[in-house]
Short mmCIF file of C-alpha atoms in Angstrom, two decimals:
data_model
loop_
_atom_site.label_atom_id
_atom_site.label_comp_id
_atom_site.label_asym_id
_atom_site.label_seq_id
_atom_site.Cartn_x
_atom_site.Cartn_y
_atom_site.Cartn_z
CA UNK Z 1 -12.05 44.56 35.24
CA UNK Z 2 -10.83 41.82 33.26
CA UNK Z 3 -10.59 42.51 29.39
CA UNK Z 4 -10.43 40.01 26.59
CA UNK Z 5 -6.65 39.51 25.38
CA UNK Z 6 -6.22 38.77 21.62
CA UNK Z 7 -4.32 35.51 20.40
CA UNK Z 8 -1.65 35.26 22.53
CA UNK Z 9 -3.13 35.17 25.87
CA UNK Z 10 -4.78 31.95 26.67
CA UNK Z 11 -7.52 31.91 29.52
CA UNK Z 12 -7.36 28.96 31.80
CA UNK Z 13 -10.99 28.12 32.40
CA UNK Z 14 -14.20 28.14 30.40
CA UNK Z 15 -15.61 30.78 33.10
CA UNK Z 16 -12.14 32.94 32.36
CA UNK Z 17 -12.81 32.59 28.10
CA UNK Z 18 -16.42 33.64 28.45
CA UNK Z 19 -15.99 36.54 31.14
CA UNK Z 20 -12.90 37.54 28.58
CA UNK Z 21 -14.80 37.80 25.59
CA UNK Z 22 -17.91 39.10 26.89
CA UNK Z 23 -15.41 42.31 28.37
CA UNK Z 24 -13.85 43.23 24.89
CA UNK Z 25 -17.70 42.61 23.30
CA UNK Z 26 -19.44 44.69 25.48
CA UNK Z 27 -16.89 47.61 24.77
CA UNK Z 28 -16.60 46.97 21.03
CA UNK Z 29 -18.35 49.25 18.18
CA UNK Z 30 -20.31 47.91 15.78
CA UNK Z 31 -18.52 47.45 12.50
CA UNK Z 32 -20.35 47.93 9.58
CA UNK Z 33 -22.29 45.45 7.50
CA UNK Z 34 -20.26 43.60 5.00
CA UNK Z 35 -20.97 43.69 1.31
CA UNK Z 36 -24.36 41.82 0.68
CA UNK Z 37 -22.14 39.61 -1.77
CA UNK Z 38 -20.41 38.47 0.78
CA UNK Z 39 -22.60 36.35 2.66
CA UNK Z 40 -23.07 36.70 6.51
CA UNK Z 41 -22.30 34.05 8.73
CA UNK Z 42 -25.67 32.82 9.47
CA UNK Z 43 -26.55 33.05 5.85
CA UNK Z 44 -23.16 31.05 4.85
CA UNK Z 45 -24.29 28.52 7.57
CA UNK Z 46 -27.29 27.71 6.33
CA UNK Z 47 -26.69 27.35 3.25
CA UNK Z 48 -24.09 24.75 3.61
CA UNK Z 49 -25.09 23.24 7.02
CA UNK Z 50 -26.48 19.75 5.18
CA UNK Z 51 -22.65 19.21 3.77
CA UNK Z 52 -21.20 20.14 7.40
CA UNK Z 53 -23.00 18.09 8.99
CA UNK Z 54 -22.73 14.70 7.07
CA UNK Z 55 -19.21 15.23 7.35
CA UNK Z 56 -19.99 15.90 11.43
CA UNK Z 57 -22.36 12.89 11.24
CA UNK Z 58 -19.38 10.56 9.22
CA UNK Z 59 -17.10 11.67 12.07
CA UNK Z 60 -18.92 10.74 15.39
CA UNK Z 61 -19.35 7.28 13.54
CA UNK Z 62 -15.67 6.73 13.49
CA UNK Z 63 -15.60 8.15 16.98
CA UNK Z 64 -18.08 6.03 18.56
CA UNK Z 65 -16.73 2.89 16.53
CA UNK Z 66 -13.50 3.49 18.22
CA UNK Z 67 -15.13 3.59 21.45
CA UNK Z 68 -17.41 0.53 20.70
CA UNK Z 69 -14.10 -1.29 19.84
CA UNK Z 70 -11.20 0.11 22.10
CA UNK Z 71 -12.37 1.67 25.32
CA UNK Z 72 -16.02 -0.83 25.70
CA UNK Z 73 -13.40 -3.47 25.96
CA UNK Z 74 -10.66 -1.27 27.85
CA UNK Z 75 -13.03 0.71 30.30
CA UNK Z 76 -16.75 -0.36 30.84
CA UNK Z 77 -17.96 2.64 31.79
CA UNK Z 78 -17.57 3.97 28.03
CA UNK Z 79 -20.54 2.05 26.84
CA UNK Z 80 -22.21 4.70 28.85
CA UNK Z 81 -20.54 7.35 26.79
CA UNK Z 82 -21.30 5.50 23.59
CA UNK Z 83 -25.08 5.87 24.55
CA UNK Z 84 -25.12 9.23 25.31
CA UNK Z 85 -23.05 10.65 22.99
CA UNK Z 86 -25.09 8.87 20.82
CA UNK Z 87 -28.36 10.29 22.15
CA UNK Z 88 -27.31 13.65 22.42
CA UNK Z 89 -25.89 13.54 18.72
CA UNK Z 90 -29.50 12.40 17.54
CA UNK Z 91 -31.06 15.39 19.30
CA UNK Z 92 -28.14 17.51 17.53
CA UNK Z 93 -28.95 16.13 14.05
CA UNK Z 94 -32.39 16.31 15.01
CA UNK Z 95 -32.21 20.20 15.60
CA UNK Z 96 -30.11 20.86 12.35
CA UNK Z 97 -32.82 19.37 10.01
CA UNK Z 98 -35.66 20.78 12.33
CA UNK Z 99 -38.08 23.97 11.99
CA UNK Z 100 -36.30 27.50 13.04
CA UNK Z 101 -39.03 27.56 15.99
CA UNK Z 102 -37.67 23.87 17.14
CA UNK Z 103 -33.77 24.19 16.35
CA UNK Z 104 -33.22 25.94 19.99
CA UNK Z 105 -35.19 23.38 22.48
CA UNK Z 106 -33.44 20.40 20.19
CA UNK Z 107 -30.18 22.47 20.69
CA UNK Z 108 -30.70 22.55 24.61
CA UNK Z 109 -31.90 19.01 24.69
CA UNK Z 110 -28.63 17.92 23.05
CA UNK Z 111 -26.32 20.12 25.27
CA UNK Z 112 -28.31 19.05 28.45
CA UNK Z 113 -29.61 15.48 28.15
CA UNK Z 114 -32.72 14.50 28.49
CA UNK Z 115 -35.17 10.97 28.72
CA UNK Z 116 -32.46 10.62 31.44
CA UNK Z 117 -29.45 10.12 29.21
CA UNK Z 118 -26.34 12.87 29.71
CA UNK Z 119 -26.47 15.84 27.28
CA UNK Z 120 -22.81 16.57 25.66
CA UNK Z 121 -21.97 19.12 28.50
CA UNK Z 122 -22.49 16.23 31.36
CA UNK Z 123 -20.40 14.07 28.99
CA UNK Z 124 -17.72 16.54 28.92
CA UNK Z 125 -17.21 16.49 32.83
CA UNK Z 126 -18.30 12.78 33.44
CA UNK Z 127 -15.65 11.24 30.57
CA UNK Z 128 -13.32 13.29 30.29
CA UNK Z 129 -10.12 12.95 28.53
CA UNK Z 130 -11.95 10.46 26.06
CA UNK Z 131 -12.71 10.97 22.78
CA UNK Z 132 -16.47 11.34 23.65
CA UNK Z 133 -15.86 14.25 25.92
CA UNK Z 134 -13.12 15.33 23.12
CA UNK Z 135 -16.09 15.60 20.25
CA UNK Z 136 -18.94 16.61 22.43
CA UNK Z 137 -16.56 19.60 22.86
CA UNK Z 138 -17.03 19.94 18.95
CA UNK Z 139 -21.21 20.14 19.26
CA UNK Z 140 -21.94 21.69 22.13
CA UNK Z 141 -19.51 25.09 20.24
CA UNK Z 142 -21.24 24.18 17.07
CA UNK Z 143 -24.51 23.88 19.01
CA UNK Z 144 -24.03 27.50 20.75
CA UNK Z 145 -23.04 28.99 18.08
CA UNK Z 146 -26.24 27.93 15.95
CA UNK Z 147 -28.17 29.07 18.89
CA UNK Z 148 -26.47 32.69 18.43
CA UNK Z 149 -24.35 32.27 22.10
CA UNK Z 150 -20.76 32.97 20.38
CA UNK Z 151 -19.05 33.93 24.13
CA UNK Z 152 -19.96 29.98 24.62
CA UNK Z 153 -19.03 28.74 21.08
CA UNK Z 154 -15.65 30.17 21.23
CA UNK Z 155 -14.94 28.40 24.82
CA UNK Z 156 -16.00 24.74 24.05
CA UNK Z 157 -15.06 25.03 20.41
CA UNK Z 158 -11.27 26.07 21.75
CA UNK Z 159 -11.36 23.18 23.93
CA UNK Z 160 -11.85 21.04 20.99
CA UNK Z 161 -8.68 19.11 19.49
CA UNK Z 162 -8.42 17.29 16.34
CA UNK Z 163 -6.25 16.97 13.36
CA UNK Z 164 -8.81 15.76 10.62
CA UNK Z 165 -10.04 17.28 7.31
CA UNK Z 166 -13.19 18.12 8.02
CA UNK Z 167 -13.72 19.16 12.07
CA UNK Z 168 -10.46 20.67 12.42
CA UNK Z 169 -10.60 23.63 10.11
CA UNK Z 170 -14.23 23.94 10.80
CA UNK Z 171 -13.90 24.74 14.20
CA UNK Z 172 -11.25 26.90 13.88
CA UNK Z 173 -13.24 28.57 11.36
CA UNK Z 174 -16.40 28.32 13.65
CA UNK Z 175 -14.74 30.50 16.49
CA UNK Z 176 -14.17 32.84 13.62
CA UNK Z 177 -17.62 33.01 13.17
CA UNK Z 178 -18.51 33.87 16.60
CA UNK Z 179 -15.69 36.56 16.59
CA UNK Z 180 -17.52 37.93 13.59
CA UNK Z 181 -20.80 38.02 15.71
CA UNK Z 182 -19.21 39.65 18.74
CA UNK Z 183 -17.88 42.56 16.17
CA UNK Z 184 -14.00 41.53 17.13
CA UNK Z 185 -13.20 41.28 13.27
CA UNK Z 186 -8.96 41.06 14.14
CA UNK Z 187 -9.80 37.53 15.74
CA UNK Z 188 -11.99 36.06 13.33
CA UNK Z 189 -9.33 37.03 10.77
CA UNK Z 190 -6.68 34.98 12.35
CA UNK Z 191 -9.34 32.25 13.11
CA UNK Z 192 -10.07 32.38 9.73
CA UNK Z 193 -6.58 32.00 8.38
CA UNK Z 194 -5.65 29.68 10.78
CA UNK Z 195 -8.72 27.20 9.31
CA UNK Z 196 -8.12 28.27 5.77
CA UNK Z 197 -4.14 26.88 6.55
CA UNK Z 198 -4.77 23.82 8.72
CA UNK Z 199 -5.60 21.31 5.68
CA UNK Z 200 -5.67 22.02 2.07
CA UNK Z 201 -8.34 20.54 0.15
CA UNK Z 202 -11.10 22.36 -2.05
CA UNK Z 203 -14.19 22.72 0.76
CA UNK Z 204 -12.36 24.18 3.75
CA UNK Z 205 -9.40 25.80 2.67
CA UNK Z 206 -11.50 28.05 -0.28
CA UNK Z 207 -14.29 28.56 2.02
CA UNK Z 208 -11.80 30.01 4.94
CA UNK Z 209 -9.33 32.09 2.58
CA UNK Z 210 -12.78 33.52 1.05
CA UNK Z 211 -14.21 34.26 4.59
CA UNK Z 212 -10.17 35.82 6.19
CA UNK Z 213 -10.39 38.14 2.57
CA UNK Z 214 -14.05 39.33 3.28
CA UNK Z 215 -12.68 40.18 6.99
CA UNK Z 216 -9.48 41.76 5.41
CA UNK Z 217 -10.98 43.71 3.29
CA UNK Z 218 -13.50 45.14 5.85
CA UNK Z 219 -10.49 46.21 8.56
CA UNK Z 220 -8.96 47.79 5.05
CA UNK Z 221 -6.04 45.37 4.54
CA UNK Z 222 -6.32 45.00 0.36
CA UNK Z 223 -3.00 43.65 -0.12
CA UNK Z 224 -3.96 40.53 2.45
CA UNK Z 225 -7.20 40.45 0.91
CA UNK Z 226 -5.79 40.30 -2.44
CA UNK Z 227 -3.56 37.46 -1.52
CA UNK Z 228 -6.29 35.39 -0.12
CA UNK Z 229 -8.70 36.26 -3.03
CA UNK Z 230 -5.69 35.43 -5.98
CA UNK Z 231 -5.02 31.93 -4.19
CA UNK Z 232 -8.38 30.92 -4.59
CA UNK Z 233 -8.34 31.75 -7.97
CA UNK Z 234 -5.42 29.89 -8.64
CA UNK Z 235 -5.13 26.74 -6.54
CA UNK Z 236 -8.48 26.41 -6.24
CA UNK Z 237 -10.44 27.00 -9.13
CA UNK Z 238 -13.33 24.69 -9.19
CA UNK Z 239 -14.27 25.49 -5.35
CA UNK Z 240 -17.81 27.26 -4.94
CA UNK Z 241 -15.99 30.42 -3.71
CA UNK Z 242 -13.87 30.77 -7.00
CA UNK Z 243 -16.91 31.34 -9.33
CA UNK Z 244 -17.29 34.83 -7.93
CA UNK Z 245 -13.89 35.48 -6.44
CA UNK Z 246 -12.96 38.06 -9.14
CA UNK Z 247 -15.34 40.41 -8.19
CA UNK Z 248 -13.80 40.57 -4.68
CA UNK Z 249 -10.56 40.61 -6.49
CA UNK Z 250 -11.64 43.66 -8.25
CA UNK Z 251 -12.50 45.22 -4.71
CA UNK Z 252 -8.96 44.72 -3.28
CA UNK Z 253 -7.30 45.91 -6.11
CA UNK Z 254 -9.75 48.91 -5.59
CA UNK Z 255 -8.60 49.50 -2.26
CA UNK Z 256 -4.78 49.48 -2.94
#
């Protein structure tokens, strides 16, 4: 039987990640709940999903305006991927804003298509090594991961590569997330550092460095805790997570 190999293993295939992951999860024990101060994941995405996803919604504009301008004129067939990806980005946005009871057939819609137009997994296969297929990598893991399948977040989201503020740190921090979920707390810290270290500015970087000394402090590693915890303080003072960060401080320091 195949078991799930932590960071330095890579799996090949999307079937390899998932059948990985879902190994080591079925085996794990449940850790215990974190602190109600520090907010769950579901809780933390809810409460700042409107600000994710205008920056999601900002991004996929500059995405499909450099397909509208480069690869319309370059390749025809990408004014097909401009209309789907558009399509299946309206159902997306459609399901963030939407009812609880609707967010998971919006979800499906925009991962499978539908009014005959590809969903973002059909424009992974049918375009890819464009930018389309490059961000529908970046819903469909955001999409899965809203729709509680993590063993499927952490595959597409992997397979996502980008290098801007925003996306880039979120998804890193979004296969955190699902590592949380699946109770394998040693990956989501990494994740989390990993997203917390990618870009420095005061939404990402706070928000990961808060989330990697939450994790820290639940496998019982103060003195990483701590650090996280005291840079937030310092470098990034007017951030959300710094108006309570000296009560998880105070925790750390406990735990020394």
């Amino acid at each position: 039987m195949a078991t799930y190999k932590k960071r330095g293993y890579k799996p090949k295939t999307k079937a390899e990640k998932v059948e990985a992951i879902e190994e080591q999860s079925a085996t794990a024990e449940v850790f215990k709940t974190l602190d109600e101060s520090a907010s769950k994941t579901e809780e933390w995405v809810a409460a700042n999903q409107k600000y994710i996803f205008i920056v999601i919604g900002l991004v996929a504009i500059v995405v499909l305006g450099y397909l509208g301008y480069n690869k319309f004129i370059a390749e025809p067939k990408q004014e097909a991927a401009m209309n789907d990806m558009y399509h299946a980005q309206t159902m997306f946005n459609e399901a963030v804003s939407g009812t609880q009871k609707e967010k998971d057939s919006l979800f499906s819609l925009a991962l499978n298509g539908s009014e005959g137009k590809f969903g973002l997994l059909d424009i992974i296969t049918e375009y890819k090594g464009t930018p389309a297929s490059n961000m529908s990598n970046y819903y469909a893991g955001m999409a899965y991961l809203q729709m509680k399948d993590y063993k499927n977040a952490v595959a597409f989201l992997s397979d996502y590569s980008a290098d801007d503020e925003a996306t880039a740190p979120i998804a890193k921090g979004g296969i955190g997330d699902a590592f949380v979920q699946l109770n394998q707390l040693e990956d989501a810290l990494g994740y989390y550092e990993e997203a917390a270290n990618m870009k420095s500015n005061d939404f990402t970087t706070p928000l990961y460095l808060h989330k990697a000394g939450t994790i820290a402090l639940e496998l019982g590693q103060a003195e990483k805790a701590l650090k996280h915890f005291n840079t937030i303080k310092e470098e990034y003072p007017k951030s959300t997570e710094a108006a309570s960060v000296d009560v998880f401080i105070g925790k750390a320091e406990a735990l020394k």
